[in-house]
mmCIF file of C-alpha atoms in Angstrom:
data_model
loop_
_atom_site.group_PDB
_atom_site.id
_atom_site.type_symbol
_atom_site.label_atom_id
_atom_site.label_comp_id
_atom_site.label_asym_id
_atom_site.label_seq_id
_atom_site.Cartn_x
_atom_site.Cartn_y
_atom_site.Cartn_z
ATOM 1 C CA MET A 284 40.303 152.841 32.171
ATOM 2 C CA SER A 285 37.729 150.260 33.154
ATOM 3 C CA LYS A 286 39.005 146.701 33.038
ATOM 4 C CA SER A 287 35.687 145.337 31.872
ATOM 5 C CA ALA A 288 35.652 144.142 28.264
ATOM 6 C CA ILE A 289 34.162 146.502 25.729
ATOM 7 C CA ASP A 290 30.647 145.748 24.573
ATOM 8 C CA ALA A 291 29.518 145.032 20.981
ATOM 9 C CA ASN A 292 28.527 148.651 20.276
ATOM 10 C CA ASP A 293 31.992 149.819 21.354
ATOM 11 C CA ALA A 294 33.712 147.292 19.161
ATOM 12 C CA VAL A 295 31.579 148.457 16.149
ATOM 13 C CA ALA A 296 32.410 152.129 16.832
ATOM 14 C CA ILE A 297 36.142 151.461 17.190
ATOM 15 C CA GLN A 298 36.110 149.506 13.897
ATOM 16 C CA ALA A 299 34.207 152.312 12.233
ATOM 17 C CA ALA A 300 36.788 154.913 13.363
ATOM 18 C CA GLN A 301 39.532 152.697 11.910
ATOM 19 C CA ASP A 302 37.781 151.746 8.663
ATOM 20 C CA SER A 303 35.043 154.314 7.887
ATOM 21 C CA VAL A 304 33.703 157.028 10.275
ATOM 22 C CA ALA A 305 32.509 157.473 13.807
ATOM 23 C CA VAL A 306 31.439 160.377 15.953
ATOM 24 C CA CYS A 307 32.046 160.915 19.647
ATOM 25 C CA ASP A 308 30.481 163.551 21.896
ATOM 26 C CA ARG A 309 33.432 165.084 23.800
ATOM 27 C CA SER A 310 31.509 168.074 25.193
ATOM 28 C CA HIS A 311 32.845 167.307 28.699
ATOM 29 C CA SER A 312 36.324 168.302 27.463
ATOM 30 C CA GLY A 313 37.360 171.633 28.819
ATOM 31 C CA ILE A 314 37.305 174.701 26.550
ATOM 32 C CA THR A 315 39.148 177.781 27.839
ATOM 33 C CA ARG A 316 38.807 181.066 25.962
ATOM 34 C CA VAL A 317 41.866 183.232 26.211
ATOM 35 C CA SER A 318 41.316 186.845 25.080
ATOM 36 C CA ASP A 319 42.653 190.430 25.257
ATOM 37 C CA ASP A 320 45.670 192.085 23.677
ATOM 38 C CA ASP A 321 48.437 189.904 25.231
ATOM 39 C CA ARG A 322 46.769 186.519 24.644
ATOM 40 C CA ILE A 323 49.229 185.215 21.985
ATOM 41 C CA ARG A 324 52.331 186.345 23.862
ATOM 42 C CA PHE A 325 50.935 184.839 27.037
ATOM 43 C CA LEU A 326 50.254 181.445 25.581
ATOM 44 C CA HIS A 327 53.599 181.511 23.686
ATOM 45 C CA ASN A 328 55.311 181.882 27.029
ATOM 46 C CA GLN A 329 53.289 179.342 28.974
ATOM 47 C CA THR A 330 53.253 176.317 26.596
ATOM 48 C CA THR A 331 55.613 174.395 24.333
ATOM 49 C CA ASN A 332 54.521 175.373 20.885
ATOM 50 C CA ASP A 333 55.084 178.546 18.788
ATOM 51 C CA PHE A 334 51.948 180.728 19.054
ATOM 52 C CA GLN A 335 53.524 183.812 17.544
ATOM 53 C CA SER A 336 53.733 182.058 14.185
ATOM 54 C CA LEU A 337 50.008 181.350 14.111
ATOM 55 C CA LYS A 338 47.379 183.412 12.351
ATOM 56 C CA PRO A 339 43.593 183.487 12.868
ATOM 57 C CA GLY A 340 42.123 180.306 11.421
ATOM 58 C CA GLN A 341 45.195 178.242 12.358
ATOM 59 C CA GLY A 342 45.756 175.950 15.325
ATOM 60 C CA CYS A 343 48.210 173.552 16.922
ATOM 61 C CA ASP A 344 48.719 170.973 19.680
ATOM 62 C CA THR A 345 50.698 172.253 22.659
ATOM 63 C CA VAL A 346 51.725 170.990 26.075
ATOM 64 C CA MET A 347 51.466 172.703 29.460
ATOM 65 C CA VAL A 348 54.484 171.719 31.564
ATOM 66 C CA THR A 349 55.861 172.546 34.965
ATOM 67 C CA SER A 350 59.052 174.546 35.524
ATOM 68 C CA THR A 351 60.972 171.264 35.408
ATOM 69 C CA ALA A 352 59.176 170.167 32.158
ATOM 70 C CA ARG A 353 56.871 167.615 33.777
ATOM 71 C CA THR A 354 53.674 167.216 31.818
ATOM 72 C CA ILE A 355 50.376 168.746 32.894
ATOM 73 C CA ASP A 356 48.178 168.393 29.793
ATOM 74 C CA LEU A 357 48.179 168.008 26.026
ATOM 75 C CA ALA A 358 45.866 170.716 24.558
ATOM 76 C CA THR A 359 44.745 171.837 21.085
ATOM 77 C CA ALA A 360 44.657 175.605 20.463
ATOM 78 C CA TYR A 361 42.528 177.374 17.871
ATOM 79 C CA VAL A 362 43.484 180.966 17.092
ATOM 80 C CA LEU A 363 40.502 183.246 16.428
ATOM 81 C CA GLU A 364 40.427 186.950 15.330
ATOM 82 C CA ASP A 365 39.963 188.064 18.934
ATOM 83 C CA ALA A 366 40.791 185.078 21.194
ATOM 84 C CA VAL A 367 42.311 181.582 21.393
ATOM 85 C CA LEU A 368 40.243 178.575 22.239
ATOM 86 C CA LEU A 369 42.090 175.882 24.208
ATOM 87 C CA LEU A 370 40.549 172.382 24.044
ATOM 88 C CA VAL A 371 41.902 170.604 27.189
ATOM 89 C CA SER A 372 41.417 167.253 28.884
ATOM 90 C CA PRO A 373 38.213 166.874 30.912
ATOM 91 C CA ASN A 374 40.097 166.200 34.162
ATOM 92 C CA ARG A 375 42.372 169.202 33.700
ATOM 93 C CA ARG A 376 39.739 171.818 33.061
ATOM 94 C CA GLU A 377 39.558 173.490 36.461
ATOM 95 C CA PHE A 378 43.196 172.980 37.264
ATOM 96 C CA LEU A 379 44.380 174.654 34.079
ATOM 97 C CA MET A 380 42.193 177.674 34.636
ATOM 98 C CA GLN A 381 43.881 178.187 38.014
ATOM 99 C CA TRP A 382 47.319 177.330 36.690
ATOM 100 C CA LEU A 383 47.132 179.778 33.800
ATOM 101 C CA ASP A 384 45.618 182.494 35.985
ATOM 102 C CA LYS A 385 48.518 182.508 38.389
ATOM 103 C CA TYR A 386 50.880 183.464 35.509
ATOM 104 C CA ILE A 387 48.792 186.555 34.604
ATOM 105 C CA PHE A 388 50.577 189.551 36.171
ATOM 106 C CA PHE A 389 49.199 192.975 36.884
ATOM 107 C CA ALA A 390 50.166 194.579 33.599
ATOM 108 C CA ASP A 391 49.179 191.630 31.384
ATOM 109 C CA LYS A 392 46.135 192.129 29.171
ATOM 110 C CA VAL A 393 44.849 188.563 29.303
ATOM 111 C CA GLN A 394 41.372 187.335 30.133
ATOM 112 C CA LEU A 395 40.428 183.676 30.857
ATOM 113 C CA ALA A 396 36.942 182.277 30.615
ATOM 114 C CA ASP A 397 35.721 178.709 30.974
ATOM 115 C CA VAL A 398 33.160 178.335 28.119
ATOM 116 C CA THR A 399 32.796 174.522 28.387
ATOM 117 C CA ASN A 400 29.162 174.636 29.512
ATOM 118 C CA ASP A 401 28.245 176.979 26.676
ATOM 119 C CA THR A 402 29.601 174.750 23.951
ATOM 120 C CA ALA A 403 29.414 171.257 22.541
ATOM 121 C CA THR A 404 32.455 169.417 21.074
ATOM 122 C CA PHE A 405 32.271 166.507 18.691
ATOM 123 C CA LYS A 406 35.021 164.381 17.288
ATOM 124 C CA ILE A 407 34.478 162.929 13.789
ATOM 125 C CA ILE A 408 37.017 160.175 13.255
ATOM 126 C CA GLY A 409 37.911 157.987 10.288
ATOM 127 C CA SER A 410 38.847 157.818 6.632
ATOM 128 C CA GLN A 411 35.292 158.719 5.520
ATOM 129 C CA SER A 412 35.102 161.867 7.724
ATOM 130 C CA ASP A 413 35.138 164.100 4.603
ATOM 131 C CA THR A 414 31.808 162.693 3.550
ATOM 132 C CA ILE A 415 30.239 163.835 6.791
ATOM 133 C CA ILE A 416 31.829 167.265 6.502
ATOM 134 C CA GLU A 417 30.491 167.672 2.976
ATOM 135 C CA LYS A 418 26.968 166.829 4.109
ATOM 136 C CA LEU A 419 27.289 169.491 6.832
ATOM 137 C CA GLY A 420 28.143 172.056 4.182
ATOM 138 C CA ALA A 421 31.672 172.565 5.460
ATOM 139 C CA GLU A 422 33.600 171.171 2.479
ATOM 140 C CA ALA A 423 35.734 174.300 2.316
ATOM 141 C CA ILE A 424 37.807 173.006 5.221
ATOM 142 C CA ILE A 425 38.630 169.631 3.525
ATOM 143 C CA GLY A 426 42.327 169.196 2.633
ATOM 144 C CA GLN A 427 43.540 172.050 4.895
ATOM 145 C CA PRO A 428 46.481 171.539 7.279
ATOM 146 C CA TYR A 429 46.044 170.189 10.803
ATOM 147 C CA GLY A 430 44.560 172.737 13.149
ATOM 148 C CA THR A 431 43.038 174.872 10.420
ATOM 149 C CA HIS A 432 39.506 175.888 11.475
ATOM 150 C CA GLN A 433 36.624 177.850 10.118
ATOM 151 C CA LEU A 434 33.272 179.042 11.377
ATOM 152 C CA PHE A 435 30.373 177.847 9.231
ATOM 153 C CA GLU A 436 26.718 178.694 9.064
ATOM 154 C CA GLY A 437 24.855 178.410 12.333
ATOM 155 C CA GLY A 438 27.956 178.984 14.441
ATOM 156 C CA VAL A 439 29.565 175.567 13.981
ATOM 157 C CA ARG A 440 33.379 175.762 14.037
ATOM 158 C CA VAL A 441 34.989 172.888 12.118
ATOM 159 C CA ALA A 442 38.676 172.162 12.682
ATOM 160 C CA VAL A 443 40.945 169.759 10.906
ATOM 161 C CA GLY A 444 42.096 166.923 13.144
ATOM 162 C CA SER A 445 40.452 164.203 15.219
ATOM 163 C CA GLY A 446 42.818 164.467 18.165
ATOM 164 C CA LEU A 447 44.146 161.011 17.275
ATOM 165 C CA ALA A 448 46.488 159.686 14.580
ATOM 166 C CA LEU A 449 43.463 159.047 12.380
ATOM 167 C CA PRO A 450 41.906 161.420 9.890
ATOM 168 C CA GLY A 451 38.985 163.447 11.153
ATOM 169 C CA TYR A 452 37.595 166.761 12.429
ATOM 170 C CA THR A 453 36.778 168.536 15.659
ATOM 171 C CA LEU A 454 33.506 170.450 15.822
ATOM 172 C CA ILE A 455 32.929 173.226 18.420
ATOM 173 C CA LEU A 456 29.429 174.653 18.447
ATOM 174 C CA PRO A 457 26.914 176.391 20.730
ATOM 175 C CA ALA A 458 25.364 174.035 23.232
ATOM 176 C CA SER A 459 21.930 174.996 21.971
ATOM 177 C CA LEU A 460 22.768 173.338 18.590
ATOM 178 C CA LYS A 461 24.078 170.101 20.107
ATOM 179 C CA ALA A 462 21.125 167.812 19.497
ATOM 180 C CA THR A 463 20.417 169.116 15.968
ATOM 181 C CA VAL A 464 24.001 168.862 14.711
ATOM 182 C CA TRP A 465 24.540 165.409 16.310
ATOM 183 C CA GLU A 466 21.445 164.136 14.564
ATOM 184 C CA LYS A 467 22.742 165.444 11.197
ATOM 185 C CA ILE A 468 26.103 163.713 11.700
ATOM 186 C CA VAL A 469 24.503 160.381 12.592
ATOM 187 C CA GLU A 470 22.052 160.608 9.728
ATOM 188 C CA ALA A 471 24.977 161.313 7.392
ATOM 189 C CA GLY A 472 26.369 157.951 8.282
ATOM 190 C CA ALA A 473 28.728 158.282 11.260
ATOM 191 C CA GLN A 474 28.686 155.492 13.850
ATOM 192 C CA GLU A 475 28.025 156.719 17.357
ATOM 193 C CA MET A 476 30.975 156.206 19.729
ATOM 194 C CA SER A 477 30.832 156.204 23.534
ATOM 195 C CA ASP A 478 33.396 157.810 25.789
ATOM 196 C CA ARG A 479 34.527 154.313 26.810
ATOM 197 C CA ALA A 480 35.150 153.367 23.152
ATOM 198 C CA PHE A 481 36.994 156.616 22.608
ATOM 199 C CA ASP A 482 39.338 155.893 25.525
ATOM 200 C CA VAL A 483 40.040 152.412 24.175
ATOM 201 C CA LEU A 484 40.889 154.019 20.846
ATOM 202 C CA ARG A 485 43.063 156.592 22.600
ATOM 203 C CA ILE A 486 45.067 153.795 24.165
ATOM 204 C CA LEU A 487 45.377 151.862 20.850
ATOM 205 C CA GLN A 488 46.520 155.062 19.196
ATOM 206 C CA GLY A 489 48.918 155.990 21.989
ATOM 207 C CA ARG A 490 47.627 159.420 22.781
ATOM 208 C CA PRO A 491 48.917 160.201 26.308
ATOM 209 C CA ALA A 492 46.387 161.318 28.886
ATOM 210 C CA PRO A 493 46.605 163.220 32.242
ATOM 211 C CA GLU A 494 46.888 160.964 35.318
ATOM 212 C CA HIS A 495 48.144 158.139 33.121
ATOM 213 C CA GLU A 496 50.962 159.126 30.731
ATOM 214 C CA LEU A 497 50.949 162.861 31.530
ATOM 215 C CA THR A 498 52.088 163.261 35.160
ATOM 216 C CA ASP A 499 54.907 164.722 37.238
ATOM 217 C CA ASP A 500 56.928 161.588 36.420
ATOM 218 C CA TYR A 501 57.316 162.342 32.677
ATOM 219 C CA ASN A 502 58.240 165.055 30.255
ATOM 220 C CA PRO A 503 56.728 165.647 26.785
ATOM 221 C CA LEU A 504 59.763 164.201 24.949
ATOM 222 C CA GLU A 505 59.411 160.931 26.835
ATOM 223 C CA ALA A 506 55.699 161.010 25.973
ATOM 224 C CA GLY A 507 56.625 161.264 22.313
ATOM 225 C CA LEU A 508 55.025 164.716 21.836
ATOM 226 C CA TRP A 509 57.800 166.163 19.687
ATOM 227 C CA HIS A 510 55.251 167.702 17.263
ATOM 228 C CA THR A 511 53.996 169.995 20.034
ATOM 229 C CA ILE A 512 57.370 171.545 20.820
ATOM 230 C CA SER A 513 59.157 174.470 19.175
ATOM 231 C CA PHE A 514 62.937 174.463 19.745
ATOM 232 C CA ASN A 515 63.321 177.892 18.194
ATOM 233 C CA LYS A 516 60.739 180.001 20.013
ATOM 234 C CA GLY A 517 62.859 181.133 23.008
ATOM 235 C CA CYS A 518 61.956 181.058 26.656
ATOM 236 C CA TYR A 519 58.825 179.440 28.126
ATOM 237 C CA ILE A 520 58.028 177.498 31.244
ATOM 238 C CA GLY A 521 60.126 174.290 31.248
ATOM 239 C CA GLN A 522 62.122 175.343 28.181
ATOM 240 C CA GLU A 523 65.585 174.884 29.610
ATOM 241 C CA THR A 524 64.999 171.309 30.590
ATOM 242 C CA ILE A 525 63.415 170.397 27.244
ATOM 243 C CA ALA A 526 66.214 172.110 25.288
ATOM 244 C CA ARG A 527 68.881 170.292 27.254
ATOM 245 C CA LEU A 528 67.180 166.857 26.753
ATOM 246 C CA ASN A 529 67.092 167.507 23.003
ATOM 247 C CA THR A 530 70.588 168.940 22.682
ATOM 248 C CA TYR A 531 72.254 166.163 24.595
ATOM 249 C CA LYS A 532 69.880 163.405 23.472
ATOM 250 C CA GLY A 533 69.013 162.763 27.076
ATOM 251 C CA VAL A 534 65.574 161.065 26.754
ATOM 252 C CA LYS A 535 65.881 158.092 29.065
ATOM 253 C CA GLN A 536 62.504 156.482 28.561
ATOM 254 C CA HIS A 537 59.837 156.352 25.819
ATOM 255 C CA LEU A 538 56.102 155.693 25.689
ATOM 256 C CA TRP A 539 55.271 152.451 23.836
ATOM 257 C CA GLY A 540 52.332 150.226 23.146
ATOM 258 C CA ILE A 541 52.296 146.808 24.735
ATOM 259 C CA ARG A 542 50.401 143.890 23.281
ATOM 260 C CA LEU A 543 49.545 141.712 26.284
ATOM 261 C CA ASN A 544 48.754 138.009 26.644
ATOM 262 C CA ALA A 545 46.340 138.466 29.528
ATOM 263 C CA PRO A 546 44.768 141.229 31.731
ATOM 264 C CA ALA A 547 47.171 143.505 33.589
ATOM 265 C CA GLU A 548 46.928 146.177 36.268
ATOM 266 C CA ILE A 549 47.724 149.798 35.656
ATOM 267 C CA GLN A 550 50.933 150.821 37.478
ATOM 268 C CA SER A 551 52.336 147.297 37.125
ATOM 269 C CA ALA A 552 56.087 147.100 36.772
ATOM 270 C CA ILE A 553 57.431 146.207 33.343
ATOM 271 C CA ALA A 554 60.436 144.013 33.401
ATOM 272 C CA VAL A 555 62.896 142.232 31.104
ATOM 273 C CA GLY A 556 64.061 139.170 32.938
ATOM 274 C CA ASP A 557 64.516 140.270 36.551
ATOM 275 C CA GLU A 558 65.227 143.871 35.649
ATOM 276 C CA LYS A 559 62.559 146.482 35.986
ATOM 277 C CA VAL A 560 62.578 148.698 32.874
ATOM 278 C CA GLY A 561 59.283 150.606 33.098
ATOM 279 C CA LYS A 562 55.672 150.911 34.219
ATOM 280 C CA LEU A 563 52.265 150.285 32.676
ATOM 281 C CA THR A 564 50.258 153.530 32.518
ATOM 282 C CA SER A 565 47.024 152.605 30.663
ATOM 283 C CA TYR A 566 45.300 149.307 29.980
ATOM 284 C CA THR A 567 42.275 148.108 28.040
ATOM 285 C CA GLU A 568 40.588 145.001 26.695
ATOM 286 C CA THR A 569 39.681 145.053 23.021
ATOM 287 C CA ALA A 570 37.899 142.797 20.597
ATOM 288 C CA ASP A 571 41.440 141.547 19.599
ATOM 289 C CA GLY A 572 42.850 141.062 23.047
ATOM 290 C CA TYR A 573 44.638 143.053 25.725
ATOM 291 C CA PHE A 574 46.603 146.212 25.202
ATOM 292 C CA GLY A 575 48.382 148.776 27.296
ATOM 293 C CA LEU A 576 50.618 151.787 27.223
ATOM 294 C CA GLY A 577 53.799 152.091 29.233
ATOM 295 C CA TYR A 578 57.062 153.887 29.593
ATOM 296 C CA ILE A 579 60.167 151.717 28.815
ATOM 297 C CA ARG A 580 63.763 152.736 29.510
ATOM 298 C CA THR A 581 65.461 153.643 26.265
ATOM 299 C CA LYS A 582 68.374 151.253 26.817
ATOM 300 C CA ALA A 583 66.033 148.344 27.238
ATOM 301 C CA GLY A 584 64.910 148.352 23.643
ATOM 302 C CA GLY A 585 61.783 149.060 21.560
ATOM 303 C CA VAL A 586 59.587 147.360 19.048
ATOM 304 C CA GLY A 587 59.623 143.596 19.377
ATOM 305 C CA LEU A 588 61.006 143.538 22.927
ATOM 306 C CA LYS A 589 59.461 140.814 25.059
ATOM 307 C CA VAL A 590 58.530 142.041 28.534
ATOM 308 C CA LYS A 591 56.796 140.865 31.694
ATOM 309 C CA VAL A 592 54.035 143.202 32.911
ATOM 310 C CA GLY A 593 53.145 142.219 36.436
ATOM 311 C CA GLU A 594 52.326 138.506 36.072
ATOM 312 C CA THR A 595 51.590 138.874 32.307
ATOM 313 C CA GLU A 596 53.731 138.550 29.238
ATOM 314 C CA GLY A 597 53.768 141.201 26.575
ATOM 315 C CA GLU A 598 55.487 142.551 23.477
ATOM 316 C CA ILE A 599 56.410 146.208 22.640
ATOM 317 C CA VAL A 600 54.686 147.610 19.566
ATOM 318 C CA GLU A 601 54.559 150.960 17.827
ATOM 319 C CA ILE A 602 51.769 153.431 18.564
ATOM 320 C CA PRO A 603 50.855 155.923 15.823
ATOM 321 C CA PHE A 604 50.289 159.074 17.865
ATOM 322 C CA VAL A 605 53.811 159.438 19.193
ATOM 323 C CA THR A 606 57.325 159.645 17.746
ATOM 324 C CA HIS A 607 60.669 158.777 19.319
ATOM 325 C CA GLU A 608 62.995 160.444 16.753
ATOM 326 C CA TYR A 609 65.064 163.524 17.616
ATOM 327 C CA PRO A 610 64.452 166.262 15.065
ATOM 328 C CA GLN A 611 67.163 166.645 12.428
#
């Protein structure tokens, strides 16, 4: 994340996402289409969530992990009648195509296609998102569970969920319709949001991102992604490690927000007194000050803990996207 302060337009857009409604063009996010007869079984075996329980028109968040349960990416999956669309992080698009492909064996009926360049992806974020959806003629989706999606007139797929812990929707549509649909959304009252503002909001919300919170150093339980994990689905890549951490309550560090007193450098050590207890993974400047994300050792404490981040003082705060509670 850039360490330059956000500009006035960014501040307005972030405020709109929190208080009313904003729209961000996320068309550079990767979209992988997984098709053929074994697609559901394949994704069920390669990621953390339960795909076999999903029906067409439903979706979920899921995590790709290594064999030792280290995080690769947090993705959102939408199950269609004849395929599954995976919305992945921009900087994991090519890697995940190669990673998934190596697990397709000779007898598997699975086809992968990168359809990113053929599509546009918009995020509508905020408490007034329903108003925009109504004006787009997609009111049938309002009030449905997270991940529910439907194809509307013109080929615009509308899915419940903004990708953050804020109300909203994800739109996936043909690239040829991008300008027209964007104009309709803005005319309907959504504040335009830049990618930089979206990343600031991501950090404030606590959504972990590849190369920051999702790396070989961390597992999805440490990242607070409990909602993406099925503990009843059986074997998948990384399952044994994740199950053991849950069974024996072995999560040794958690992702937290950190309200900072001054600018800080990503990768700075987080300390309590003279003891290192974690590391800063993301940082941003906002209209209200300085904020970061970082992993803190479980035994060090949580909300309200006073820490030193590099040469800066900070305080641990909750972030809405993650949870630290073991399932009952």
